[in-house]
CSV table of C-alpha atoms in Angstrom, one decimal:
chain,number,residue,atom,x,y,z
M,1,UNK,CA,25.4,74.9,57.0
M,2,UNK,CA,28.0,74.6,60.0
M,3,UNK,CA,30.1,72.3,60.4
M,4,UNK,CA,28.9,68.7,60.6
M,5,UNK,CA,30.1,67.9,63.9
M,6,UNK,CA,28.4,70.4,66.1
M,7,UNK,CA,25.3,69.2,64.2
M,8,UNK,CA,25.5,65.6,65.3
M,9,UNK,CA,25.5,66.7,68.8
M,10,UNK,CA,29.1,65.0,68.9
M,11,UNK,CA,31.8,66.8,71.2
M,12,UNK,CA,34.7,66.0,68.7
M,13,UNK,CA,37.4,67.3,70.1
M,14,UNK,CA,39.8,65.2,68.7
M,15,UNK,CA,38.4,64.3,65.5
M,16,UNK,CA,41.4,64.3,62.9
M,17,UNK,CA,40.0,64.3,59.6
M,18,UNK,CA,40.4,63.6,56.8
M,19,UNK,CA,41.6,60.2,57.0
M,20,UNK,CA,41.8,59.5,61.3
M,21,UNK,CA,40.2,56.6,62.8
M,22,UNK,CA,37.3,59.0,64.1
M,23,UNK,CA,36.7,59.3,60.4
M,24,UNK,CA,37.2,56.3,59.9
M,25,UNK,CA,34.8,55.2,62.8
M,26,UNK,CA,32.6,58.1,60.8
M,27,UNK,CA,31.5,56.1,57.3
M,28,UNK,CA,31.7,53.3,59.1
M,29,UNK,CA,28.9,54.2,61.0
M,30,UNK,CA,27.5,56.0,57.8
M,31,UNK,CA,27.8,53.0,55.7
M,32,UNK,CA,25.7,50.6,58.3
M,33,UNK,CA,23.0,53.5,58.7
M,34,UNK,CA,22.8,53.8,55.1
M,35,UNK,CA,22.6,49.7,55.0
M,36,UNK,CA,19.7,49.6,57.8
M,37,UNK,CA,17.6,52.5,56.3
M,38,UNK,CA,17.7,51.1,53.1
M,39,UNK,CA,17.0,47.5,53.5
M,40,UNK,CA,14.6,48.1,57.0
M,41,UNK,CA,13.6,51.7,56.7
M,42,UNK,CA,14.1,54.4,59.5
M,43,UNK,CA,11.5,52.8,61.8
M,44,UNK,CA,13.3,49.5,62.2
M,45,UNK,CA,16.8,51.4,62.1
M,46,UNK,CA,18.6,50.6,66.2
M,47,UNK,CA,22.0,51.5,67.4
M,48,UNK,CA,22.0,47.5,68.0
M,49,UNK,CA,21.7,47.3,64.6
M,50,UNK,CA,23.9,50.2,63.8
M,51,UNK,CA,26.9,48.8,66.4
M,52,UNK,CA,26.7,45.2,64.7
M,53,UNK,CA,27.4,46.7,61.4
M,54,UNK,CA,29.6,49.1,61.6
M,55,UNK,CA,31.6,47.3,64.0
M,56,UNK,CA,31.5,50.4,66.2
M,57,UNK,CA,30.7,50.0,70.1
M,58,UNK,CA,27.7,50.5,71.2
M,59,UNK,CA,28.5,53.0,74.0
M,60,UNK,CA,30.5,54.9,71.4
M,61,UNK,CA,27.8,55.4,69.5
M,62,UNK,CA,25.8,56.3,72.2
M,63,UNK,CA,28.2,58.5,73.3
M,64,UNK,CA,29.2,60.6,70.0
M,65,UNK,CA,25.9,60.0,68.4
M,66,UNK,CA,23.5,60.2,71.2
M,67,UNK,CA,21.3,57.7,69.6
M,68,UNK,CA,19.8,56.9,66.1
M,69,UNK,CA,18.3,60.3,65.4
M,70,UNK,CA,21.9,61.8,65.3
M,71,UNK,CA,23.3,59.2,63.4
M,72,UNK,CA,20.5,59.5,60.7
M,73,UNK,CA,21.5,63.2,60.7
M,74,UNK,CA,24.6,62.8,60.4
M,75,UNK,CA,25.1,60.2,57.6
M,76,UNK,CA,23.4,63.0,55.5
M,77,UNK,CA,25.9,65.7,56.9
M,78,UNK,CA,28.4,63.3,55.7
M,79,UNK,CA,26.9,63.2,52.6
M,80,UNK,CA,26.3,66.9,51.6
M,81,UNK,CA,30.6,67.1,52.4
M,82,UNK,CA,30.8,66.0,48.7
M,83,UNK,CA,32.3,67.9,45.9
M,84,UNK,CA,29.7,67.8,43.8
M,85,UNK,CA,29.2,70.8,41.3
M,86,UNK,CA,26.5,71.3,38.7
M,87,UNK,CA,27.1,70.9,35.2
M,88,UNK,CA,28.4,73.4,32.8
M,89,UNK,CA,27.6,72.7,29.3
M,90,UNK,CA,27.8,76.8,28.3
M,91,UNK,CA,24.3,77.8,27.9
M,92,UNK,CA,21.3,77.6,30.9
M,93,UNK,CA,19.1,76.4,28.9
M,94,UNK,CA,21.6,73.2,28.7
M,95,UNK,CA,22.7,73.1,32.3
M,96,UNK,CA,18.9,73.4,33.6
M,97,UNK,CA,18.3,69.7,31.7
M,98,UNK,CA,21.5,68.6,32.7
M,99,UNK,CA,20.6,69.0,36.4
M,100,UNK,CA,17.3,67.6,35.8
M,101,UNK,CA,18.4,64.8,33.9
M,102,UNK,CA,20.8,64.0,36.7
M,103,UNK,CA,18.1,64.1,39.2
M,104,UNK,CA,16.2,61.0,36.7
M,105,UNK,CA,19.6,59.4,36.4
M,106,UNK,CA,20.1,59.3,40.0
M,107,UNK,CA,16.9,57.7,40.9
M,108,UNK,CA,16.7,55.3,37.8
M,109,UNK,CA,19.0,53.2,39.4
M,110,UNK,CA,17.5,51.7,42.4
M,111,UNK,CA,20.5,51.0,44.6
M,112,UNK,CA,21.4,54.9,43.7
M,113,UNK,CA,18.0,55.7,44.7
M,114,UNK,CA,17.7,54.2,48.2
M,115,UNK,CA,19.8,56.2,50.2
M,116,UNK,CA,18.3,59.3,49.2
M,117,UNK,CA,14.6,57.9,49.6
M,118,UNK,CA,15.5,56.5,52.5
M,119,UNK,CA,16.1,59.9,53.5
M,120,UNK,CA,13.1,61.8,52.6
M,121,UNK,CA,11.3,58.8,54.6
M,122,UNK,CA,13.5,59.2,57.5
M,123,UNK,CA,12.7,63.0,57.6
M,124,UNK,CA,8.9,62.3,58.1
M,125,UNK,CA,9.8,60.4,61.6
M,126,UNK,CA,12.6,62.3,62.7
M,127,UNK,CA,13.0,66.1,63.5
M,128,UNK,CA,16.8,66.0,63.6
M,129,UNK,CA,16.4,63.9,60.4
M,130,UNK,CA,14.2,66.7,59.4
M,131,UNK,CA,16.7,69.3,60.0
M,132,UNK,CA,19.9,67.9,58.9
M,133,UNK,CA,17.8,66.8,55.1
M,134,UNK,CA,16.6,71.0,55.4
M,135,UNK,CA,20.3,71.8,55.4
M,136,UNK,CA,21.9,69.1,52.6
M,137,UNK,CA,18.8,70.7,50.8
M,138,UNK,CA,19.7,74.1,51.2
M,139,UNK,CA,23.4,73.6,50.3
M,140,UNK,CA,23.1,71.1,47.6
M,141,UNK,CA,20.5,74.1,46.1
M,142,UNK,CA,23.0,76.4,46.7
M,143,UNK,CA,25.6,75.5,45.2
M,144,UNK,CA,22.8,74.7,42.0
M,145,UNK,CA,22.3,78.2,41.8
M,146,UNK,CA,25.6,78.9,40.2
M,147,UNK,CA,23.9,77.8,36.7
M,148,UNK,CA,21.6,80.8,37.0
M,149,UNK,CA,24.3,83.4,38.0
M,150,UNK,CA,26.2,82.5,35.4
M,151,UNK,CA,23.5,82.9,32.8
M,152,UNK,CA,23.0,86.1,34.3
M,153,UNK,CA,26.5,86.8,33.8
M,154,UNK,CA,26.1,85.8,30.2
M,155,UNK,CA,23.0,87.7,30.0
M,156,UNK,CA,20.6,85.0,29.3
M,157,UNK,CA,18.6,85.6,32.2
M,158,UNK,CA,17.1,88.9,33.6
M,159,UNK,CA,20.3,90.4,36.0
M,160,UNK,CA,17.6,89.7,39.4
M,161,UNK,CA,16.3,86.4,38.8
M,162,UNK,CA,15.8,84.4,41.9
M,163,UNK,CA,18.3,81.8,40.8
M,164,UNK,CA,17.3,79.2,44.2
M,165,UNK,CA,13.6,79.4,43.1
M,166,UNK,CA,15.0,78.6,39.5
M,167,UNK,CA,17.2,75.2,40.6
M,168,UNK,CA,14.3,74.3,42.5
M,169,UNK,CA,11.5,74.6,39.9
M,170,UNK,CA,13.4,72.7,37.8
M,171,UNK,CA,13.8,69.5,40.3
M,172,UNK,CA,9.8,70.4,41.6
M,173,UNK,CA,8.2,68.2,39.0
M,174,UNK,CA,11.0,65.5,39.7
M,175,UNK,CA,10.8,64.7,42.9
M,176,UNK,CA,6.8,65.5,43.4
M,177,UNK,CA,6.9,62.2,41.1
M,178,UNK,CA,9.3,60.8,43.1
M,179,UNK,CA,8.8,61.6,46.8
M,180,UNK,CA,4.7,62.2,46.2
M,181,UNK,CA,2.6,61.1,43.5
M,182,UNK,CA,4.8,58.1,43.0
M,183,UNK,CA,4.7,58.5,39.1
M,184,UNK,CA,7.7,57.2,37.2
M,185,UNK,CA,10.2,59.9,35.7
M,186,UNK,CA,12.0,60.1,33.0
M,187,UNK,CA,14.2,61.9,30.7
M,188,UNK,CA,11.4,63.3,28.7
M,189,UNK,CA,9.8,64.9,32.0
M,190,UNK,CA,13.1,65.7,33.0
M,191,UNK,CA,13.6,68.0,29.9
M,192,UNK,CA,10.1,69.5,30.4
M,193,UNK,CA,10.7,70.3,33.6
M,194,UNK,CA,13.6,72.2,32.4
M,195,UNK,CA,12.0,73.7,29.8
M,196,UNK,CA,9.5,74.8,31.9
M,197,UNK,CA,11.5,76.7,34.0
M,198,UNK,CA,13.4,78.2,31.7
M,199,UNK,CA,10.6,79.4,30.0
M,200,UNK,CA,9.4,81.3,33.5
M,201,UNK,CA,12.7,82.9,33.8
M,202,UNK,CA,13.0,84.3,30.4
M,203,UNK,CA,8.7,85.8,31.6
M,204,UNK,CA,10.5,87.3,34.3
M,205,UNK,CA,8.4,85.0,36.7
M,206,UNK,CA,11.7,84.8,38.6
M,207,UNK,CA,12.9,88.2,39.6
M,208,UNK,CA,13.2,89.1,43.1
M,209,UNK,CA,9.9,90.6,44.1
M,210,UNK,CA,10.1,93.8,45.4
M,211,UNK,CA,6.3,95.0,43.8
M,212,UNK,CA,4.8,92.3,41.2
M,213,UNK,CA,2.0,93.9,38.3
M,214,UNK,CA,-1.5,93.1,38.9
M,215,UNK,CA,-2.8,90.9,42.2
M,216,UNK,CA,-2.3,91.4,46.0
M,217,UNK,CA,1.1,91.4,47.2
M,218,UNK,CA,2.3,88.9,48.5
M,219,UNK,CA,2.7,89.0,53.0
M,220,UNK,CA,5.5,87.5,54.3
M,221,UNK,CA,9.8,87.6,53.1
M,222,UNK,CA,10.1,85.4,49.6
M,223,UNK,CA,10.8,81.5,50.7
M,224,UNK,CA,12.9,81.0,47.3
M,225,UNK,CA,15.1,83.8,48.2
M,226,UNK,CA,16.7,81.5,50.8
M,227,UNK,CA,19.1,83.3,53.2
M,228,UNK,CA,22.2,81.1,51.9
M,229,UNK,CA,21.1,82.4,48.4
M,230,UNK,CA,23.7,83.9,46.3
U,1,UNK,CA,-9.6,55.1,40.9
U,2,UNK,CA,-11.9,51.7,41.3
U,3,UNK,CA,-14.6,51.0,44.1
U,4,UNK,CA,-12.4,51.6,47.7
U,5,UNK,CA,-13.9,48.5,49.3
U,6,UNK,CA,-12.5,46.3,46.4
U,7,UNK,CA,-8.8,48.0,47.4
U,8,UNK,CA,-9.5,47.8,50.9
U,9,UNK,CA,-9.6,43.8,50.5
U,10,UNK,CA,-13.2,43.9,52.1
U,11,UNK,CA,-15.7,41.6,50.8
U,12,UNK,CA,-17.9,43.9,51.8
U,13,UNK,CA,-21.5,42.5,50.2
U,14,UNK,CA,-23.4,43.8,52.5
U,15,UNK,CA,-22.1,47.4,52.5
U,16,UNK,CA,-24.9,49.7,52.4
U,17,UNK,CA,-23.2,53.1,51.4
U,18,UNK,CA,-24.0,55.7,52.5
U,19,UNK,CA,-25.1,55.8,56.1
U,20,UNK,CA,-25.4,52.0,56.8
U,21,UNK,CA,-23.5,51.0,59.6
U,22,UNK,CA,-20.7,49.6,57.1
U,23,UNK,CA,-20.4,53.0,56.3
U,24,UNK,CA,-20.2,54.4,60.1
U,25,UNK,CA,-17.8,51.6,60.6
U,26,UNK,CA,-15.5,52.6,58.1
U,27,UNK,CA,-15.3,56.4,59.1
U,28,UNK,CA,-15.2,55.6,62.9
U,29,UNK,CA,-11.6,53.3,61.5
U,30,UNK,CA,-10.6,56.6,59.2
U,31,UNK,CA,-10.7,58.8,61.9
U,32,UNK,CA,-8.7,56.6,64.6
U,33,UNK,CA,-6.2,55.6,61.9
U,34,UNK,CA,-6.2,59.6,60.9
U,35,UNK,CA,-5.5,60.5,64.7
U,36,UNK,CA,-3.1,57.9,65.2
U,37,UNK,CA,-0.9,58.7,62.1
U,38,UNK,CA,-0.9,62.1,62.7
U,39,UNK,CA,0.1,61.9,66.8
U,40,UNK,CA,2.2,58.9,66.5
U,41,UNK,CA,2.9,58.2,62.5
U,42,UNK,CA,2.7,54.8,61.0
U,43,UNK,CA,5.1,53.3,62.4
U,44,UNK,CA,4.0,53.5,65.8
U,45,UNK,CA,0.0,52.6,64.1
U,46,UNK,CA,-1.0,49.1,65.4
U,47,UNK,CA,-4.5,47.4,65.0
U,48,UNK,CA,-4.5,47.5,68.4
U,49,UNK,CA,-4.3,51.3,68.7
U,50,UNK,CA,-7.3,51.8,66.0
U,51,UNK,CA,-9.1,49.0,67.6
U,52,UNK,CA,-9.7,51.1,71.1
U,53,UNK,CA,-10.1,54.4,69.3
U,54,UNK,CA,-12.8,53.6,66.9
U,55,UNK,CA,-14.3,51.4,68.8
U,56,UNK,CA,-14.1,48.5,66.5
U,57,UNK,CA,-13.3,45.1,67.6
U,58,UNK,CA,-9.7,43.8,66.4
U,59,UNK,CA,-11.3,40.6,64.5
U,60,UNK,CA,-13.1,42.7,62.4
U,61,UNK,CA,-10.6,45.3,61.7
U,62,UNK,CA,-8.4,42.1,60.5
U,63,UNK,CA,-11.4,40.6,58.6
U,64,UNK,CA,-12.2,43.6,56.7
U,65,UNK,CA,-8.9,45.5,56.3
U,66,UNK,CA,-6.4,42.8,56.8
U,67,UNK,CA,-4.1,45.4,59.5
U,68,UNK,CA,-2.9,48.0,59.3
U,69,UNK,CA,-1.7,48.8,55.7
U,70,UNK,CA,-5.1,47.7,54.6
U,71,UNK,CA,-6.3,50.6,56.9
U,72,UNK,CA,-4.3,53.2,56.3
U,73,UNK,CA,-4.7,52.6,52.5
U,74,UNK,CA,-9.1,52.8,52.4
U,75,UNK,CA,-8.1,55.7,54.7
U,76,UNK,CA,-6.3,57.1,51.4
U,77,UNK,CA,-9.5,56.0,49.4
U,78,UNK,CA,-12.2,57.4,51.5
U,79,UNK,CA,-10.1,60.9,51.3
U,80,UNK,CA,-10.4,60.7,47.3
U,81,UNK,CA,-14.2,60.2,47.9
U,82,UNK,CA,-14.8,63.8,48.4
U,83,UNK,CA,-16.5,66.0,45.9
U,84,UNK,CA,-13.9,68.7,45.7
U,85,UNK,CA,-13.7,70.1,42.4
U,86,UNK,CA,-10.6,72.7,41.3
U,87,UNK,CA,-11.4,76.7,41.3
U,88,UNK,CA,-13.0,78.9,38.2
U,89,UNK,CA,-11.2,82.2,38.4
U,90,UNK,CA,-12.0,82.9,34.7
U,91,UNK,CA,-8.8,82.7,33.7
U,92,UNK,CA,-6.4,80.2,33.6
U,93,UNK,CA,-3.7,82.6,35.6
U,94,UNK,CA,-6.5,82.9,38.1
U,95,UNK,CA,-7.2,79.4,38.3
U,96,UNK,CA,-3.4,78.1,38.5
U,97,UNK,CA,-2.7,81.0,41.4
U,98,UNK,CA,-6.4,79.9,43.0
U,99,UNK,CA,-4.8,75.8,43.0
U,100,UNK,CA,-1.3,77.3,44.5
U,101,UNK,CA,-2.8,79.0,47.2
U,102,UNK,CA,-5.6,76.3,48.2
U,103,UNK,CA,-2.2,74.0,48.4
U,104,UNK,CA,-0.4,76.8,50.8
U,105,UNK,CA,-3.7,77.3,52.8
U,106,UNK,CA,-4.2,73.6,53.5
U,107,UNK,CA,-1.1,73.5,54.9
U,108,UNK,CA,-0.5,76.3,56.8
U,109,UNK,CA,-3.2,74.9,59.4
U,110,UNK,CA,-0.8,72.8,61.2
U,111,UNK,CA,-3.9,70.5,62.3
U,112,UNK,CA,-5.0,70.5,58.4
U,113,UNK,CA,-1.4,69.9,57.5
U,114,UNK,CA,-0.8,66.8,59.4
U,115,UNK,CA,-3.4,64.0,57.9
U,116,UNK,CA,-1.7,64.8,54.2
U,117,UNK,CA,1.7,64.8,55.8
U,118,UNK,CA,1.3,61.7,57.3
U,119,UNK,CA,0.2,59.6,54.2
U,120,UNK,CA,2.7,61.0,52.2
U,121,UNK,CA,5.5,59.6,55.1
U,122,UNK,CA,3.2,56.5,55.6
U,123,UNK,CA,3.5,55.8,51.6
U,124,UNK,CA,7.6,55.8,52.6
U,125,UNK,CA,7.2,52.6,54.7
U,126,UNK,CA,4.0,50.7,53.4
U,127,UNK,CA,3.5,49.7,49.8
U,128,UNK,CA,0.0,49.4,50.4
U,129,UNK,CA,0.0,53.2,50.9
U,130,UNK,CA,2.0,54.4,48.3
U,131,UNK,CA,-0.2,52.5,45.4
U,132,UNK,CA,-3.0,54.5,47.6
U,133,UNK,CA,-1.5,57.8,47.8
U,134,UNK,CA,-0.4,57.4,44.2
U,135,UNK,CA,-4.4,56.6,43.1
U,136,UNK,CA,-5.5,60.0,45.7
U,137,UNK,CA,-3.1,62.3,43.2
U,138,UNK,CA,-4.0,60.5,40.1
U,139,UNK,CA,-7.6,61.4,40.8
U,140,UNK,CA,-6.9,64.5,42.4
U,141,UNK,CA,-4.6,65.7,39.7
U,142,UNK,CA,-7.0,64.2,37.1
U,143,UNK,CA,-9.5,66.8,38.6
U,144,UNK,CA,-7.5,69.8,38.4
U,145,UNK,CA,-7.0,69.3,35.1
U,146,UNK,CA,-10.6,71.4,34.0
U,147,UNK,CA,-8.6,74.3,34.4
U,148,UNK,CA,-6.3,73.7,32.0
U,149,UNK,CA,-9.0,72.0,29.3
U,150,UNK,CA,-11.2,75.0,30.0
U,151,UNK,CA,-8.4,77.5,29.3
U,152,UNK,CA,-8.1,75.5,25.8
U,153,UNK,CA,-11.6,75.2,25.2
U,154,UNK,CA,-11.3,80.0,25.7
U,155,UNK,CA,-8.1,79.7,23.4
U,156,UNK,CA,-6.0,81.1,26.4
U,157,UNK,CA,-3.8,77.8,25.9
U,158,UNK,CA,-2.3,76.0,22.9
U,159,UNK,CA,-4.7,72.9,21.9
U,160,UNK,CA,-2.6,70.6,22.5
U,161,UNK,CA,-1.4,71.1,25.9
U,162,UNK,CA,-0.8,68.1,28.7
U,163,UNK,CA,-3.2,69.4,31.4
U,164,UNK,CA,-1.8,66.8,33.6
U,165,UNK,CA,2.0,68.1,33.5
U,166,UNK,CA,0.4,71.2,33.8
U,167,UNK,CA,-1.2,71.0,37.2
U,168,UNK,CA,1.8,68.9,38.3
U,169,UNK,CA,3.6,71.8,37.7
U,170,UNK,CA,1.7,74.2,40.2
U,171,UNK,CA,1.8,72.1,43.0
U,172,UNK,CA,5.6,70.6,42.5
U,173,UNK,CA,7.5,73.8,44.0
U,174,UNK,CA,5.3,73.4,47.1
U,175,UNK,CA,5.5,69.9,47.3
U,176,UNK,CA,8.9,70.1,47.3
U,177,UNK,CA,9.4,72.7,50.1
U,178,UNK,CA,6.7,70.9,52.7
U,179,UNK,CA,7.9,67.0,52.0
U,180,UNK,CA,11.3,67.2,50.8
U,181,UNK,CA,13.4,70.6,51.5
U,182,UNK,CA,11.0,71.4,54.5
U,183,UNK,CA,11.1,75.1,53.9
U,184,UNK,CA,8.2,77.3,54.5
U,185,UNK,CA,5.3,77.5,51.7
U,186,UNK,CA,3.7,81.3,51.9
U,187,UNK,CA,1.3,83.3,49.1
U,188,UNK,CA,3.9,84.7,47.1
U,189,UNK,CA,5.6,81.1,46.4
U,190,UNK,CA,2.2,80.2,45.5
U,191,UNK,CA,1.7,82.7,43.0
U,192,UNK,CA,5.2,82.5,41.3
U,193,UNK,CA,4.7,78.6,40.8
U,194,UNK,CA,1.5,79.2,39.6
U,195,UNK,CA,3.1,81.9,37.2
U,196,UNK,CA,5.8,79.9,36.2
U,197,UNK,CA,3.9,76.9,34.9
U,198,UNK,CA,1.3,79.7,33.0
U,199,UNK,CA,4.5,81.2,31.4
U,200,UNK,CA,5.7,77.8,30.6
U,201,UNK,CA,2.4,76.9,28.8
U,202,UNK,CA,2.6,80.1,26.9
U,203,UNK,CA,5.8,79.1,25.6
U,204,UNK,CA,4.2,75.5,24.6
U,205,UNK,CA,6.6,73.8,27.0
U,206,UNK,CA,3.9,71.5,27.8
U,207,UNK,CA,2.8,70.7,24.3
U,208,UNK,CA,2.2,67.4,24.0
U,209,UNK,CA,5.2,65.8,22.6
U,210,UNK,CA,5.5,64.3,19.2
U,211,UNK,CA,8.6,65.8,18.1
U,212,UNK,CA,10.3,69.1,20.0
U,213,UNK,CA,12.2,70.9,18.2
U,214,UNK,CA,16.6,70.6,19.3
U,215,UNK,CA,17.4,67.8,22.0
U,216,UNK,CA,17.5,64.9,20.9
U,217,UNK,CA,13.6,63.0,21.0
U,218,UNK,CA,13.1,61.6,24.8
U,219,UNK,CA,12.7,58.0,25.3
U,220,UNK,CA,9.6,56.2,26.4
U,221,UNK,CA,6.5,57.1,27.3
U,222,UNK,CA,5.5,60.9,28.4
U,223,UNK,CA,4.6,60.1,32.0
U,224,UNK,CA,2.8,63.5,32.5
U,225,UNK,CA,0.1,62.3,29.7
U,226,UNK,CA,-1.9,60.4,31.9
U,227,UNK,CA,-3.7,57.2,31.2
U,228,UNK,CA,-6.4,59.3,33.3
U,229,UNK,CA,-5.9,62.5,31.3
U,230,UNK,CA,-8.7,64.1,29.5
């Protein structure tokens, strides 16, 4: 995760943030992308479109942006700048349905929902949309993994467990409904889906594989044990 | 899953499946829309396009499949046609690994990868699609679940165990990584997915729910309990 602006391909030299009108020209430009994606989907998304909402220029946009691809990327750079933290109700057990629950929350609510589908969507038709979702992923799991290393300080969970394969088992089942199957979720699945991973770190399915019992090893570096991991 | 021609819109009285020229018809349109979705993706997929590459004249492609939705969706249908059937390992930790790994083989063939790929993003901008895609993984998920009812049937799994959340469960943590985080999928995710939905079972997360002991009782319907399930 480097910084944002080197990812949206803008030169920024003279971006003054928090608070300046290039950040200021910034949401702007987030907001209408957000606003186009949502209600016309990435296909139908222009800088025409883009400019008219956001009030911005189109040869500014053109110019900082390079065209819609880096603004889709970075609206979603803007958005993984967020402080958000996982929950911390004292036990792992608890904070692995409280992250799943928010997931179901999130997505119950349909105007909370678009922006992120919208996303996903985008992804599919866009490398650099591709990319910059990869990297809100990778940080937004990240900074998920806390609830694991703190169970592990607390000794509820084996001291190697994998914590980003953890995070991510428990919003698997989530957005598969979501983003795949296109099965409706909801707090009852969330809590399974929970439960089930919990259950797999208390088997040990979750430590850091160096040499697993019984079947082949597996080729190739572990995916779950991202690089960014903890 | 009901008869594909009734969900393709096509009257379709005269179909004589299989090998008629109906029949011919209809895979000559799969494979243009197939090759079109996967070098251009839907949005760029225009009757037009499928029209010169299957070699089927525009009127009828409107006449039978109404455009391109229509298309893309029997597409969807004639791809839950097959006569796959899920693995028998033995054992249901064979079986669950087998599922994972067919999941991860399937997609690391970049030419395999891309008809899937495609649906799934085609489902993001045509409704038409997603009810498809959602009907291929219904049936497909309904499938896989003979692993799980056999497992029951040996003892290896409580009685009572949702098959459907089960098999859900496998595929979700690759799912996630190839539409949604866009990491890389390898064997040894595979097998820890598969493991952690076996451990999971063991512990009687996926009991079907009645009451669960703690938490407080979900809401609504348990959405991995199939109206399909066994």
């Amino acid at each position: 995760m480097s910084e944002t602006s080197e990812d949206s391909g803008a030169p920024a030299p003279g971006s003054r943030r928090p608070g300046g009108r290039t950040a200021r020209t910034r949401t702007a430009v987030r907001d209408a992308v957000l606003t186009g994606l949502t209600e016309h989907g990435y296909p139908a998304l222009t800088v025409e479109y883009v400019a008219e909402h956001s009030g911005v220029h189109k040869t500014t946009l053109y110019r900082r942006w390079g065209g819609v691809e880096g603004m889709v990327a970075d609206a979603l750079d803007l958005a993984g700048e967020d402080a958000w933290t996982p929950p911390d109700t004292g036990s792992l057990a608890g904070d692995l349905r409280a992250l799943a629950r928010e997931v179901v929350e999130g997505f119950s609510d349909p105007a909370h929902a678009a922006a992120p589908t919208a996303f996903v969507g985008a992804a599919f038709q866009s490398p650099r949309a591709a990319d910059a979702l990869r990297s809100f992923y990778a940080e937004r799991f990240r900074r998920c993994e806390e609830v694991v290393t703190r169970a592990m300080d607390r000794g509820e969970a084996p001291a190697a467990t994998d914590a980003g394969a953890v995070v991510r088992a428990v919003s698997a089942p989530l957005f598969l409904r979501l983003f795949v199957t296109r099965e409706p979720v909801d707090e009852s699945v969330a809590d399974q889906a929970a439960d089930a991973a919990l259950a797999a770190v208390n088997a040990g399915v979750f430590g850091r594989r160096t040499e697993r019992p019984g079947q082949a090893s597996a080729p190739g570096a572990a995916v779950g044990t991202s690089a960014a991991g903890s």
